CSV table of C-alpha atoms in Angstrom, one decimal:
chain,number,residue,atom,x,y,z
I,1,UNK,CA,-45.4,48.9,-19.4
I,2,UNK,CA,-49.2,49.0,-19.0
I,3,UNK,CA,-51.0,46.9,-16.5
I,4,UNK,CA,-54.6,46.1,-17.2
I,5,UNK,CA,-56.9,45.0,-14.4
I,6,UNK,CA,-58.2,41.5,-14.8
I,7,UNK,CA,-61.7,42.9,-15.0
I,8,UNK,CA,-64.5,40.7,-16.3
I,9,UNK,CA,-63.1,37.8,-18.3
I,10,UNK,CA,-66.5,36.8,-19.5
I,11,UNK,CA,-66.6,39.9,-21.6
I,12,UNK,CA,-63.8,38.5,-23.7
I,13,UNK,CA,-64.6,34.8,-23.8
I,14,UNK,CA,-66.9,32.2,-22.1
I,15,UNK,CA,-64.8,30.1,-19.8
I,16,UNK,CA,-65.5,26.5,-20.5
I,17,UNK,CA,-66.9,24.1,-17.9
I,18,UNK,CA,-64.3,21.5,-16.9
I,19,UNK,CA,-65.5,18.2,-18.3
I,20,UNK,CA,-62.6,15.8,-17.6
I,21,UNK,CA,-60.9,15.5,-14.3
I,22,UNK,CA,-60.3,11.8,-14.0
I,23,UNK,CA,-57.5,9.5,-15.2
I,24,UNK,CA,-57.8,8.1,-18.7
I,25,UNK,CA,-57.0,4.4,-18.7
I,26,UNK,CA,-57.8,1.8,-21.4
I,27,UNK,CA,-60.3,4.1,-23.1
I,28,UNK,CA,-62.2,5.1,-19.9
I,29,UNK,CA,-62.1,8.0,-17.5
I,30,UNK,CA,-61.6,6.5,-14.0
I,31,UNK,CA,-60.9,7.6,-10.5
I,32,UNK,CA,-57.4,7.0,-9.0
I,33,UNK,CA,-57.0,3.8,-7.1
I,34,UNK,CA,-56.3,5.8,-3.9
I,35,UNK,CA,-59.3,8.1,-4.5
I,36,UNK,CA,-57.0,11.1,-4.0
I,37,UNK,CA,-57.3,14.3,-5.9
I,38,UNK,CA,-55.3,17.5,-6.2
I,39,UNK,CA,-56.1,21.1,-7.0
I,40,UNK,CA,-55.3,22.8,-10.3
I,41,UNK,CA,-55.0,26.6,-9.9
I,42,UNK,CA,-55.9,29.5,-12.1
I,43,UNK,CA,-52.8,31.7,-12.2
I,44,UNK,CA,-54.8,34.7,-13.1
I,45,UNK,CA,-56.8,34.6,-9.8
I,46,UNK,CA,-55.0,32.1,-7.6
I,47,UNK,CA,-58.3,30.3,-7.3
I,48,UNK,CA,-59.0,26.6,-7.7
I,49,UNK,CA,-60.3,25.6,-11.1
I,50,UNK,CA,-61.0,21.9,-10.4
I,51,UNK,CA,-59.9,18.9,-8.4
I,52,UNK,CA,-58.1,16.4,-10.6
I,53,UNK,CA,-57.5,12.7,-9.9
I,54,UNK,CA,-54.1,12.1,-8.4
I,55,UNK,CA,-52.5,9.1,-10.1
I,56,UNK,CA,-49.9,7.1,-8.3
I,57,UNK,CA,-47.8,3.9,-8.8
I,58,UNK,CA,-50.9,1.7,-8.8
I,59,UNK,CA,-52.6,3.8,-11.5
I,60,UNK,CA,-49.4,3.8,-13.6
I,61,UNK,CA,-49.3,0.0,-13.4
I,62,UNK,CA,-52.9,-0.2,-14.7
I,63,UNK,CA,-52.2,2.2,-17.5
I,64,UNK,CA,-49.0,0.4,-18.5
I,65,UNK,CA,-50.9,-3.0,-18.4
I,66,UNK,CA,-53.5,-1.5,-20.8
I,67,UNK,CA,-50.8,-0.1,-23.1
I,68,UNK,CA,-48.9,-3.4,-23.0
I,69,UNK,CA,-51.9,-5.4,-23.9
I,70,UNK,CA,-52.7,-2.9,-26.7
I,71,UNK,CA,-49.2,-3.2,-28.1
I,72,UNK,CA,-48.7,-6.9,-27.8
I,73,UNK,CA,-52.2,-8.1,-28.8
I,74,UNK,CA,-54.1,-5.0,-30.1
I,75,UNK,CA,-54.6,-3.7,-33.6
I,76,UNK,CA,-52.7,-0.4,-33.5
I,77,UNK,CA,-49.2,-1.6,-34.2
I,78,UNK,CA,-50.5,-4.1,-36.8
I,79,UNK,CA,-52.7,-1.7,-38.8
I,80,UNK,CA,-51.4,-0.7,-42.2
I,81,UNK,CA,-49.8,2.7,-42.0
I,82,UNK,CA,-52.5,4.2,-44.1
I,83,UNK,CA,-55.1,3.2,-41.6
I,84,UNK,CA,-53.2,4.8,-38.7
I,85,UNK,CA,-52.9,7.9,-40.9
I,86,UNK,CA,-56.7,8.0,-41.4
I,87,UNK,CA,-57.4,7.8,-37.7
I,88,UNK,CA,-54.7,10.4,-36.8
I,89,UNK,CA,-56.1,12.8,-39.4
I,90,UNK,CA,-59.5,12.5,-37.8
I,91,UNK,CA,-57.9,13.2,-34.4
I,92,UNK,CA,-56.3,16.4,-35.9
I,93,UNK,CA,-59.7,17.5,-37.3
I,94,UNK,CA,-61.3,17.1,-33.9
I,95,UNK,CA,-58.6,19.2,-32.4
I,96,UNK,CA,-59.4,21.9,-34.9
I,97,UNK,CA,-63.1,21.5,-34.1
I,98,UNK,CA,-62.5,22.1,-30.4
I,99,UNK,CA,-59.9,24.8,-30.8
I,100,UNK,CA,-61.5,27.5,-28.6
I,101,UNK,CA,-62.1,25.2,-25.7
I,102,UNK,CA,-58.6,23.8,-25.8
I,103,UNK,CA,-57.1,27.2,-26.0
I,104,UNK,CA,-59.2,28.4,-23.0
I,105,UNK,CA,-58.1,25.3,-21.0
I,106,UNK,CA,-54.5,26.2,-21.5
I,107,UNK,CA,-55.2,29.8,-20.6
I,108,UNK,CA,-56.9,29.1,-17.3
I,109,UNK,CA,-54.4,26.4,-16.4
I,110,UNK,CA,-51.1,27.9,-17.5
I,111,UNK,CA,-51.8,31.7,-17.9
I,112,UNK,CA,-51.1,31.5,-21.7
I,113,UNK,CA,-52.5,34.1,-24.0
I,114,UNK,CA,-55.8,33.0,-25.3
I,115,UNK,CA,-55.4,34.9,-28.6
I,116,UNK,CA,-52.1,33.1,-29.4
I,117,UNK,CA,-53.6,29.8,-28.3
I,118,UNK,CA,-56.2,30.1,-31.0
I,119,UNK,CA,-53.8,31.1,-33.8
I,120,UNK,CA,-50.6,29.3,-32.8
I,121,UNK,CA,-50.7,26.6,-30.0
I,122,UNK,CA,-53.8,24.6,-30.9
I,123,UNK,CA,-53.5,24.8,-34.7
I,124,UNK,CA,-49.9,23.8,-34.4
I,125,UNK,CA,-50.9,20.9,-32.3
I,126,UNK,CA,-53.3,19.7,-34.9
I,127,UNK,CA,-50.8,20.2,-37.7
I,128,UNK,CA,-48.1,18.2,-35.8
I,129,UNK,CA,-50.6,15.3,-35.6
I,130,UNK,CA,-51.2,15.7,-39.4
I,131,UNK,CA,-47.5,15.8,-40.1
I,132,UNK,CA,-46.9,12.5,-38.4
I,133,UNK,CA,-50.0,11.0,-39.8
I,134,UNK,CA,-48.5,11.6,-43.2
I,135,UNK,CA,-45.4,9.7,-42.2
I,136,UNK,CA,-47.2,6.7,-40.8
I,137,UNK,CA,-47.4,4.9,-44.2
I,138,UNK,CA,-43.8,5.8,-45.2
I,139,UNK,CA,-41.9,3.9,-42.5
I,140,UNK,CA,-39.5,1.5,-44.2
I,141,UNK,CA,-36.0,0.1,-43.8
I,142,UNK,CA,-33.2,-0.4,-46.3
I,143,UNK,CA,-31.9,-3.2,-48.5
I,144,UNK,CA,-28.3,-3.8,-47.6
I,145,UNK,CA,-25.4,-4.7,-49.9
I,146,UNK,CA,-23.6,-7.5,-48.1
I,147,UNK,CA,-19.9,-8.4,-48.8
I,148,UNK,CA,-20.6,-12.1,-49.2
I,149,UNK,CA,-23.4,-14.5,-50.4
I,150,UNK,CA,-26.1,-13.0,-48.1
I,151,UNK,CA,-29.2,-11.0,-48.6
I,152,UNK,CA,-30.0,-8.5,-45.9
I,153,UNK,CA,-32.4,-5.7,-45.1
I,154,UNK,CA,-33.6,-3.6,-42.1
I,155,UNK,CA,-37.0,-3.3,-40.5
I,156,UNK,CA,-38.2,-0.2,-38.6
I,157,UNK,CA,-40.4,-1.5,-35.8
I,158,UNK,CA,-42.3,0.4,-33.0
I,159,UNK,CA,-40.2,0.6,-29.8
I,160,UNK,CA,-43.2,-0.6,-27.7
I,161,UNK,CA,-44.9,1.1,-24.7
I,162,UNK,CA,-43.7,4.7,-24.3
I,163,UNK,CA,-43.9,6.9,-21.2
I,164,UNK,CA,-44.3,10.6,-22.1
I,165,UNK,CA,-43.7,13.1,-19.3
I,166,UNK,CA,-44.6,16.6,-20.5
I,167,UNK,CA,-44.0,20.1,-19.1
I,168,UNK,CA,-46.4,22.9,-18.1
I,169,UNK,CA,-45.3,25.8,-20.4
I,170,UNK,CA,-46.7,24.5,-23.7
I,171,UNK,CA,-49.3,21.8,-22.6
I,172,UNK,CA,-50.9,21.3,-26.1
I,173,UNK,CA,-47.8,21.5,-28.3
I,174,UNK,CA,-45.8,19.2,-26.1
I,175,UNK,CA,-48.6,16.7,-26.0
I,176,UNK,CA,-48.8,16.5,-29.8
I,177,UNK,CA,-45.0,16.7,-30.3
I,178,UNK,CA,-44.6,13.5,-28.3
I,179,UNK,CA,-47.9,11.6,-28.9
I,180,UNK,CA,-48.0,12.3,-32.7
I,181,UNK,CA,-44.8,10.5,-33.7
I,182,UNK,CA,-45.3,7.7,-31.2
I,183,UNK,CA,-48.8,7.0,-32.7
I,184,UNK,CA,-47.4,7.1,-36.2
I,185,UNK,CA,-44.7,4.6,-35.3
I,186,UNK,CA,-47.3,2.2,-33.9
I,187,UNK,CA,-46.4,2.6,-30.3
I,188,UNK,CA,-48.8,2.6,-27.3
I,189,UNK,CA,-48.3,5.0,-24.5
I,190,UNK,CA,-48.8,6.5,-21.0
I,191,UNK,CA,-48.8,10.3,-20.9
I,192,UNK,CA,-48.1,12.1,-17.6
I,193,UNK,CA,-48.8,15.9,-18.1
I,194,UNK,CA,-47.4,18.4,-15.6
I,195,UNK,CA,-49.4,18.6,-12.4
I,196,UNK,CA,-49.8,22.4,-13.0
I,197,UNK,CA,-51.5,21.9,-16.4
I,198,UNK,CA,-53.5,18.6,-16.6
I,199,UNK,CA,-56.7,19.9,-18.2
I,200,UNK,CA,-55.9,19.9,-21.9
I,201,UNK,CA,-54.2,16.5,-21.9
I,202,UNK,CA,-57.4,14.9,-20.6
I,203,UNK,CA,-59.4,16.7,-23.3
I,204,UNK,CA,-57.0,15.4,-25.9
I,205,UNK,CA,-57.5,11.9,-24.6
I,206,UNK,CA,-61.3,12.3,-25.0
I,207,UNK,CA,-60.8,13.5,-28.6
I,208,UNK,CA,-58.4,10.6,-29.4
I,209,UNK,CA,-61.2,8.2,-28.3
I,210,UNK,CA,-63.7,9.9,-30.5
I,211,UNK,CA,-61.2,9.7,-33.4
I,212,UNK,CA,-61.1,5.9,-33.2
I,213,UNK,CA,-57.7,5.4,-31.5
I,214,UNK,CA,-58.2,1.9,-29.9
I,215,UNK,CA,-58.5,1.5,-26.1
I,216,UNK,CA,-55.2,1.2,-24.3
I,217,UNK,CA,-53.2,2.9,-27.0
I,218,UNK,CA,-53.3,6.3,-25.3
I,219,UNK,CA,-53.5,6.6,-21.6
I,220,UNK,CA,-53.3,9.8,-19.5
I,221,UNK,CA,-52.2,9.7,-15.8
I,222,UNK,CA,-52.5,13.1,-14.0
I,223,UNK,CA,-50.6,13.5,-10.8
I,224,UNK,CA,-47.2,14.6,-9.3
I,225,UNK,CA,-43.9,14.0,-10.9
I,226,UNK,CA,-42.4,12.6,-7.7
I,227,UNK,CA,-45.1,9.8,-7.8
I,228,UNK,CA,-46.6,9.2,-11.2
I,229,UNK,CA,-43.6,10.5,-13.1
I,230,UNK,CA,-41.2,8.4,-11.0
I,231,UNK,CA,-43.4,5.3,-11.5
I,232,UNK,CA,-43.2,5.8,-15.3
I,233,UNK,CA,-39.5,6.3,-15.3
I,234,UNK,CA,-38.8,3.2,-13.2
I,235,UNK,CA,-41.4,0.9,-14.7
I,236,UNK,CA,-40.1,-2.4,-15.8
I,237,UNK,CA,-42.7,-2.8,-18.6
I,238,UNK,CA,-42.2,0.6,-20.3
I,239,UNK,CA,-39.8,0.4,-23.2
I,240,UNK,CA,-38.9,4.1,-23.6
I,241,UNK,CA,-39.4,7.4,-21.8
I,242,UNK,CA,-39.6,10.8,-23.4
I,243,UNK,CA,-39.2,13.7,-21.0
I,244,UNK,CA,-39.3,17.4,-21.4
I,245,UNK,CA,-38.5,19.5,-18.3
I,246,UNK,CA,-35.7,20.7,-16.0
I,247,UNK,CA,-32.2,19.3,-16.2
I,248,UNK,CA,-32.4,18.3,-12.5
I,249,UNK,CA,-35.5,16.1,-13.0
I,250,UNK,CA,-34.1,14.8,-16.3
I,251,UNK,CA,-31.2,13.4,-14.4
I,252,UNK,CA,-33.6,11.6,-12.1
I,253,UNK,CA,-35.6,10.2,-15.0
I,254,UNK,CA,-32.4,8.9,-16.6
I,255,UNK,CA,-31.2,7.3,-13.3
I,256,UNK,CA,-34.5,5.6,-12.8
I,257,UNK,CA,-34.6,4.3,-16.4
I,258,UNK,CA,-31.1,2.9,-16.0
I,259,UNK,CA,-31.8,1.3,-12.6
I,260,UNK,CA,-34.9,-0.4,-13.8
I,261,UNK,CA,-34.9,-2.1,-17.2
I,262,UNK,CA,-32.3,0.1,-18.8
I,263,UNK,CA,-34.9,1.7,-21.0
I,264,UNK,CA,-33.7,4.3,-23.5
I,265,UNK,CA,-34.7,7.9,-22.7
I,266,UNK,CA,-35.1,11.1,-24.7
I,267,UNK,CA,-34.5,14.3,-22.8
I,268,UNK,CA,-35.2,17.9,-23.7
I,269,UNK,CA,-34.1,19.9,-20.8
I,270,UNK,CA,-33.1,23.4,-19.7
I,271,UNK,CA,-31.4,26.2,-21.5
I,272,UNK,CA,-29.7,29.6,-21.1
I,273,UNK,CA,-29.6,30.6,-24.7
I,274,UNK,CA,-27.5,33.4,-26.1
I,275,UNK,CA,-29.1,36.0,-28.3
I,276,UNK,CA,-26.1,37.7,-30.1
I,277,UNK,CA,-26.5,41.1,-31.7
I,278,UNK,CA,-23.7,42.4,-34.0
I,279,UNK,CA,-23.3,46.1,-34.7
I,280,UNK,CA,-24.4,45.9,-38.4
I,281,UNK,CA,-28.1,45.2,-37.7
I,282,UNK,CA,-31.2,47.3,-37.8
I,283,UNK,CA,-31.4,48.2,-34.1
I,284,UNK,CA,-35.1,48.9,-34.1
I,285,UNK,CA,-36.0,45.6,-35.6
I,286,UNK,CA,-33.7,43.5,-33.6
I,287,UNK,CA,-34.7,45.1,-30.3
I,288,UNK,CA,-38.2,43.8,-31.0
I,289,UNK,CA,-36.8,40.3,-31.7
I,290,UNK,CA,-34.8,40.4,-28.4
I,291,UNK,CA,-37.8,41.3,-26.3
I,292,UNK,CA,-39.8,38.5,-28.0
I,293,UNK,CA,-36.9,36.1,-27.4
I,294,UNK,CA,-36.8,36.8,-23.7
I,295,UNK,CA,-40.5,37.5,-22.8
I,296,UNK,CA,-42.6,35.4,-25.1
I,297,UNK,CA,-44.9,33.2,-23.1
I,298,UNK,CA,-43.9,35.2,-20.0
I,299,UNK,CA,-40.3,33.9,-20.4
I,300,UNK,CA,-41.5,30.4,-19.6
I,301,UNK,CA,-39.8,28.8,-22.5
I,302,UNK,CA,-36.7,26.7,-22.5
I,303,UNK,CA,-35.1,28.3,-25.5
I,304,UNK,CA,-35.6,31.9,-24.2
I,305,UNK,CA,-32.8,34.1,-25.5
I,306,UNK,CA,-32.3,35.5,-22.1
I,307,UNK,CA,-28.5,36.2,-22.4
I,308,UNK,CA,-28.5,39.1,-24.9
I,309,UNK,CA,-25.0,39.9,-26.1
I,310,UNK,CA,-24.7,43.3,-27.8
I,311,UNK,CA,-21.6,44.5,-29.6
I,312,UNK,CA,-20.1,47.5,-28.0
I,313,UNK,CA,-20.7,49.8,-31.0
I,314,UNK,CA,-24.5,49.8,-30.7
I,315,UNK,CA,-24.8,48.8,-27.0
I,316,UNK,CA,-26.0,52.1,-25.6
I,317,UNK,CA,-28.4,52.7,-28.6
I,318,UNK,CA,-29.8,49.2,-28.2
I,319,UNK,CA,-30.5,49.7,-24.5
I,320,UNK,CA,-32.5,52.9,-25.3
I,321,UNK,CA,-34.6,50.9,-27.8
I,322,UNK,CA,-35.2,48.1,-25.4
I,323,UNK,CA,-36.3,50.6,-22.7
I,324,UNK,CA,-38.7,52.3,-25.2
I,325,UNK,CA,-40.2,49.2,-26.6
I,326,UNK,CA,-40.8,47.3,-23.4
I,327,UNK,CA,-43.0,50.1,-22.2
I,328,UNK,CA,-45.5,49.1,-24.9
I,329,UNK,CA,-46.0,45.6,-23.4
I,330,UNK,CA,-49.4,45.2,-21.9
I,331,UNK,CA,-49.7,43.0,-18.8
I,332,UNK,CA,-53.0,41.5,-17.6
I,333,UNK,CA,-55.7,38.9,-18.1
I,334,UNK,CA,-54.5,36.6,-20.8
I,335,UNK,CA,-58.1,36.4,-22.1
I,336,UNK,CA,-57.9,40.1,-23.0
I,337,UNK,CA,-57.0,40.4,-26.7
I,338,UNK,CA,-55.0,43.6,-25.9
I,339,UNK,CA,-52.7,41.8,-23.4
I,340,UNK,CA,-49.3,40.7,-24.4
I,341,UNK,CA,-48.0,39.3,-21.0
I,342,UNK,CA,-50.0,37.1,-18.7
I,343,UNK,CA,-49.3,35.5,-15.3
I,344,UNK,CA,-46.6,33.0,-14.4
I,345,UNK,CA,-47.8,29.5,-14.1
I,346,UNK,CA,-48.0,29.1,-10.3
I,347,UNK,CA,-46.9,30.5,-7.0
I,348,UNK,CA,-43.7,28.4,-6.9
I,349,UNK,CA,-42.5,29.7,-10.2
I,350,UNK,CA,-43.6,33.3,-9.4
I,351,UNK,CA,-41.5,33.2,-6.2
I,352,UNK,CA,-38.6,31.7,-7.9
I,353,UNK,CA,-38.5,34.4,-10.6
I,354,UNK,CA,-38.8,37.2,-8.0
I,355,UNK,CA,-35.9,35.6,-6.1
I,356,UNK,CA,-33.7,35.7,-9.2
I,357,UNK,CA,-34.6,39.4,-9.8
I,358,UNK,CA,-33.4,40.1,-6.2
I,359,UNK,CA,-30.2,38.2,-7.1
I,360,UNK,CA,-29.7,40.5,-10.0
I,361,UNK,CA,-30.3,43.7,-8.0
I,362,UNK,CA,-27.9,42.6,-5.2
I,363,UNK,CA,-25.4,41.1,-7.5
I,364,UNK,CA,-24.3,44.4,-9.2
I,365,UNK,CA,-26.5,44.4,-12.3
I,366,UNK,CA,-28.4,47.6,-13.3
I,367,UNK,CA,-32.1,47.4,-13.5
I,368,UNK,CA,-33.2,49.0,-16.7
I,369,UNK,CA,-36.9,48.1,-16.6
I,370,UNK,CA,-39.4,46.1,-14.6
I,371,UNK,CA,-38.3,44.1,-11.6
I,372,UNK,CA,-41.6,44.0,-9.7
I,373,UNK,CA,-44.7,42.0,-9.3
I,374,UNK,CA,-47.9,43.6,-10.4
I,375,UNK,CA,-51.6,43.1,-9.8
I,376,UNK,CA,-52.9,42.4,-6.3
I,377,UNK,CA,-54.1,39.0,-7.3
I,378,UNK,CA,-52.5,36.6,-9.7
I,379,UNK,CA,-48.9,35.7,-10.4
I,380,UNK,CA,-48.0,38.7,-12.6
I,381,UNK,CA,-44.4,39.9,-12.9
I,382,UNK,CA,-43.2,42.8,-15.0
I,383,UNK,CA,-40.9,42.0,-18.0
I,384,UNK,CA,-37.5,42.7,-16.4
I,385,UNK,CA,-34.3,43.9,-18.1
I,386,UNK,CA,-30.9,44.0,-16.4
I,387,UNK,CA,-27.8,45.7,-17.9
I,388,UNK,CA,-24.2,45.8,-16.9
I,389,UNK,CA,-24.5,42.0,-16.5
I,390,UNK,CA,-21.3,39.9,-16.3
I,391,UNK,CA,-20.9,36.3,-17.1
I,392,UNK,CA,-20.3,35.2,-13.5
I,393,UNK,CA,-23.6,36.6,-12.2
I,394,UNK,CA,-26.3,34.2,-11.1
I,395,UNK,CA,-28.9,35.7,-13.5
I,396,UNK,CA,-26.5,35.1,-16.4
I,397,UNK,CA,-25.7,31.5,-15.5
I,398,UNK,CA,-28.9,29.9,-14.3
I,399,UNK,CA,-32.1,29.2,-16.1
I,400,UNK,CA,-34.7,31.5,-14.6
I,401,UNK,CA,-37.7,30.4,-16.8
I,402,UNK,CA,-39.4,33.8,-16.4
I,403,UNK,CA,-39.4,37.3,-17.9
I,404,UNK,CA,-35.9,38.3,-17.0
I,405,UNK,CA,-33.4,39.5,-19.7
I,406,UNK,CA,-29.7,40.0,-19.1
I,407,UNK,CA,-27.8,42.3,-21.5
I,408,UNK,CA,-24.1,41.8,-21.8
I,409,UNK,CA,-21.5,43.8,-23.9
I,410,UNK,CA,-18.9,42.2,-26.2
I,411,UNK,CA,-16.2,43.4,-28.7
I,412,UNK,CA,-15.2,40.6,-31.1
I,413,UNK,CA,-16.6,37.6,-32.8
I,414,UNK,CA,-14.1,35.3,-31.1
I,415,UNK,CA,-15.0,36.7,-27.7
I,416,UNK,CA,-18.7,36.3,-28.0
I,417,UNK,CA,-18.4,32.7,-29.3
I,418,UNK,CA,-16.3,31.8,-26.3
I,419,UNK,CA,-18.7,33.5,-23.8
I,420,UNK,CA,-21.9,32.2,-25.5
I,421,UNK,CA,-20.5,28.6,-25.1
I,422,UNK,CA,-19.4,29.1,-21.5
I,423,UNK,CA,-22.6,27.4,-20.1
I,424,UNK,CA,-23.6,23.9,-19.2
I,425,UNK,CA,-26.6,24.3,-21.5
I,426,UNK,CA,-26.8,24.0,-25.3
I,427,UNK,CA,-30.4,24.2,-26.4
I,428,UNK,CA,-30.6,27.2,-28.8
I,429,UNK,CA,-29.0,30.5,-30.0
I,430,UNK,CA,-29.9,33.6,-32.0
I,431,UNK,CA,-27.5,35.3,-34.3
I,432,UNK,CA,-28.4,38.8,-35.5
I,433,UNK,CA,-26.1,40.1,-38.3
I,434,UNK,CA,-26.1,41.2,-41.9
I,435,UNK,CA,-22.7,39.6,-42.6
I,436,UNK,CA,-23.0,36.1,-44.1
I,437,UNK,CA,-19.5,35.2,-43.1
I,438,UNK,CA,-20.2,36.1,-39.5
I,439,UNK,CA,-23.4,34.2,-39.5
I,440,UNK,CA,-21.7,31.1,-40.9
I,441,UNK,CA,-18.8,31.3,-38.5
I,442,UNK,CA,-20.9,31.8,-35.4
I,443,UNK,CA,-23.6,29.3,-36.2
I,444,UNK,CA,-21.0,26.6,-36.7
I,445,UNK,CA,-19.2,27.5,-33.5
I,446,UNK,CA,-22.1,27.7,-31.0
I,447,UNK,CA,-22.7,24.3,-29.3
I,448,UNK,CA,-26.5,24.2,-29.4
I,449,UNK,CA,-29.2,22.2,-31.1
I,450,UNK,CA,-31.0,25.0,-32.8
I,451,UNK,CA,-29.5,28.2,-34.3
I,452,UNK,CA,-31.7,31.0,-35.5
I,453,UNK,CA,-30.1,33.6,-37.8
I,454,UNK,CA,-32.0,36.9,-38.0
I,455,UNK,CA,-35.1,35.3,-36.5
I,456,UNK,CA,-36.1,33.6,-33.2
I,457,UNK,CA,-38.5,30.9,-32.2
I,458,UNK,CA,-38.6,29.7,-35.8
I,459,UNK,CA,-40.1,26.4,-34.9
I,460,UNK,CA,-41.7,24.1,-37.5
I,461,UNK,CA,-43.1,20.5,-37.5
I,462,UNK,CA,-40.3,19.6,-40.0
I,463,UNK,CA,-37.5,21.2,-37.9
I,464,UNK,CA,-35.7,18.8,-35.5
I,465,UNK,CA,-35.4,20.3,-32.0
I,466,UNK,CA,-33.2,19.3,-29.0
I,467,UNK,CA,-30.1,20.1,-27.1
I,468,UNK,CA,-26.4,19.7,-26.6
I,469,UNK,CA,-24.6,19.2,-23.3
I,470,UNK,CA,-27.0,19.4,-20.3
I,471,UNK,CA,-29.9,20.5,-22.4
I,472,UNK,CA,-30.5,16.8,-23.3
I,473,UNK,CA,-30.3,14.5,-26.2
I,474,UNK,CA,-32.3,13.1,-29.1
I,475,UNK,CA,-34.7,15.3,-31.0
I,476,UNK,CA,-38.4,16.1,-31.1
I,477,UNK,CA,-40.1,17.2,-34.4
I,478,UNK,CA,-39.1,16.4,-37.9
I,479,UNK,CA,-38.5,12.8,-39.0
I,480,UNK,CA,-35.9,12.5,-36.3
I,481,UNK,CA,-38.8,12.8,-33.9
I,482,UNK,CA,-40.4,9.8,-35.5
I,483,UNK,CA,-37.2,7.6,-35.7
I,484,UNK,CA,-36.6,7.7,-31.9
I,485,UNK,CA,-39.8,5.7,-31.4
I,486,UNK,CA,-38.7,2.9,-33.6
I,487,UNK,CA,-36.2,0.0,-33.3
I,488,UNK,CA,-34.0,-0.9,-36.3
I,489,UNK,CA,-33.9,-4.7,-36.8
I,490,UNK,CA,-31.4,-6.3,-39.3
I,491,UNK,CA,-32.5,-9.4,-41.1
I,492,UNK,CA,-30.0,-11.6,-43.1
I,493,UNK,CA,-30.4,-14.8,-45.0
I,494,UNK,CA,-28.0,-16.8,-47.3
I,495,UNK,CA,-28.5,-16.6,-51.1
I,496,UNK,CA,-27.3,-19.4,-53.4
I,497,UNK,CA,-26.2,-19.4,-57.0
I,498,UNK,CA,-27.0,-15.7,-57.4
I,499,UNK,CA,-25.5,-14.1,-60.5
I,500,UNK,CA,-24.5,-11.1,-58.3
I,501,UNK,CA,-24.3,-10.1,-54.7
């Protein structure tokens, strides 16, 4: 691995001035009721970027009041779908117009690679808004064939006021993934971005206003999950909560929703995904995929293929390839276009990952590569590979959410299916094989919401995404991601003297 000094970031890109630091309620940027603020930290330098308004229960109440008024009496849910589409398309265009600034905000806030932000994260966010804009005028129910003299049909209606609680690892894509379908459905909403990464969500709120989204439809409350997030989850006038984050916090969200107004929740939670390599593959090619599956976005991705099962016939050869290829990964300032691996999001996550690495060392696994922090300043950790890992080790069981790969050996198809499923999670899996029968058998046997065969991280706006077991329920993306923001109403009326039913 090569570590590049942070150097002079301004030689790569001009860091944008932070324009929006206040809460966004009813179409205006406002201070929190308490007047409190909190620091958002640059993980490259450990320095304060800005002080952000700290929203609490009173601020959530104001945002929900605005969203409720906009839903019950405002134009958004009552606009023709084609008009919502027009405004959402303008919103997407504004995202494209501000691509570099949005990418830079996610880089300084989350340590994400600026180069990928410009070609993946921000364009994908705009395209997600466009995808759901295209669905806004295609929402319809069904005509039902009743068994007696009745006429019946269904209506798909917006669920109401939605609370979105988003994570810090993909600030822009998670924002659009939740806001896009809710807007298309005709909902109004309160968005609570992760306290580690509030900057881009506030900028998106500004662009939504410019696009013509009416006041009160989209509100953004920055602050801590234990205060603002808890207030959203337990609010009596929020009709649905959509949460992406850890399983532990997801449980709290669900409990609060049940204890308040029994609002439905959508949860996309943790994972410990298996990446299964059979002995008929191109080892060189699949080794690259395995590294990408574990270390993309510094390993801060819930579907990371961090349990790499390798069939015994190619196990040793595969380890050699991994060791060779990981040496080419360049660590450093995420604004540097030559860097492939930036800093972890914050000190808490940095310390957590290093503690898991120590667990691996002391638990009997063999350290093949990495295992250390790097850079004197910033939350940088080397991509780390452990071999000789067994299923009962902590690093093989718990979600680390960092650049740590565990490599495990297996013999048969039946064995690896059983071991891959021996987890409380069920978010994703990768299957690497040239045998179609093996691919079919394993893909149907793994209890996970997304299965990638001979690829990994194959996300798309039309691909539903979500988990089994303790990885959550309901789906983001695709039309399934739209349907969860709608209620189905059945309407029936008698018919008389009809020649047919």
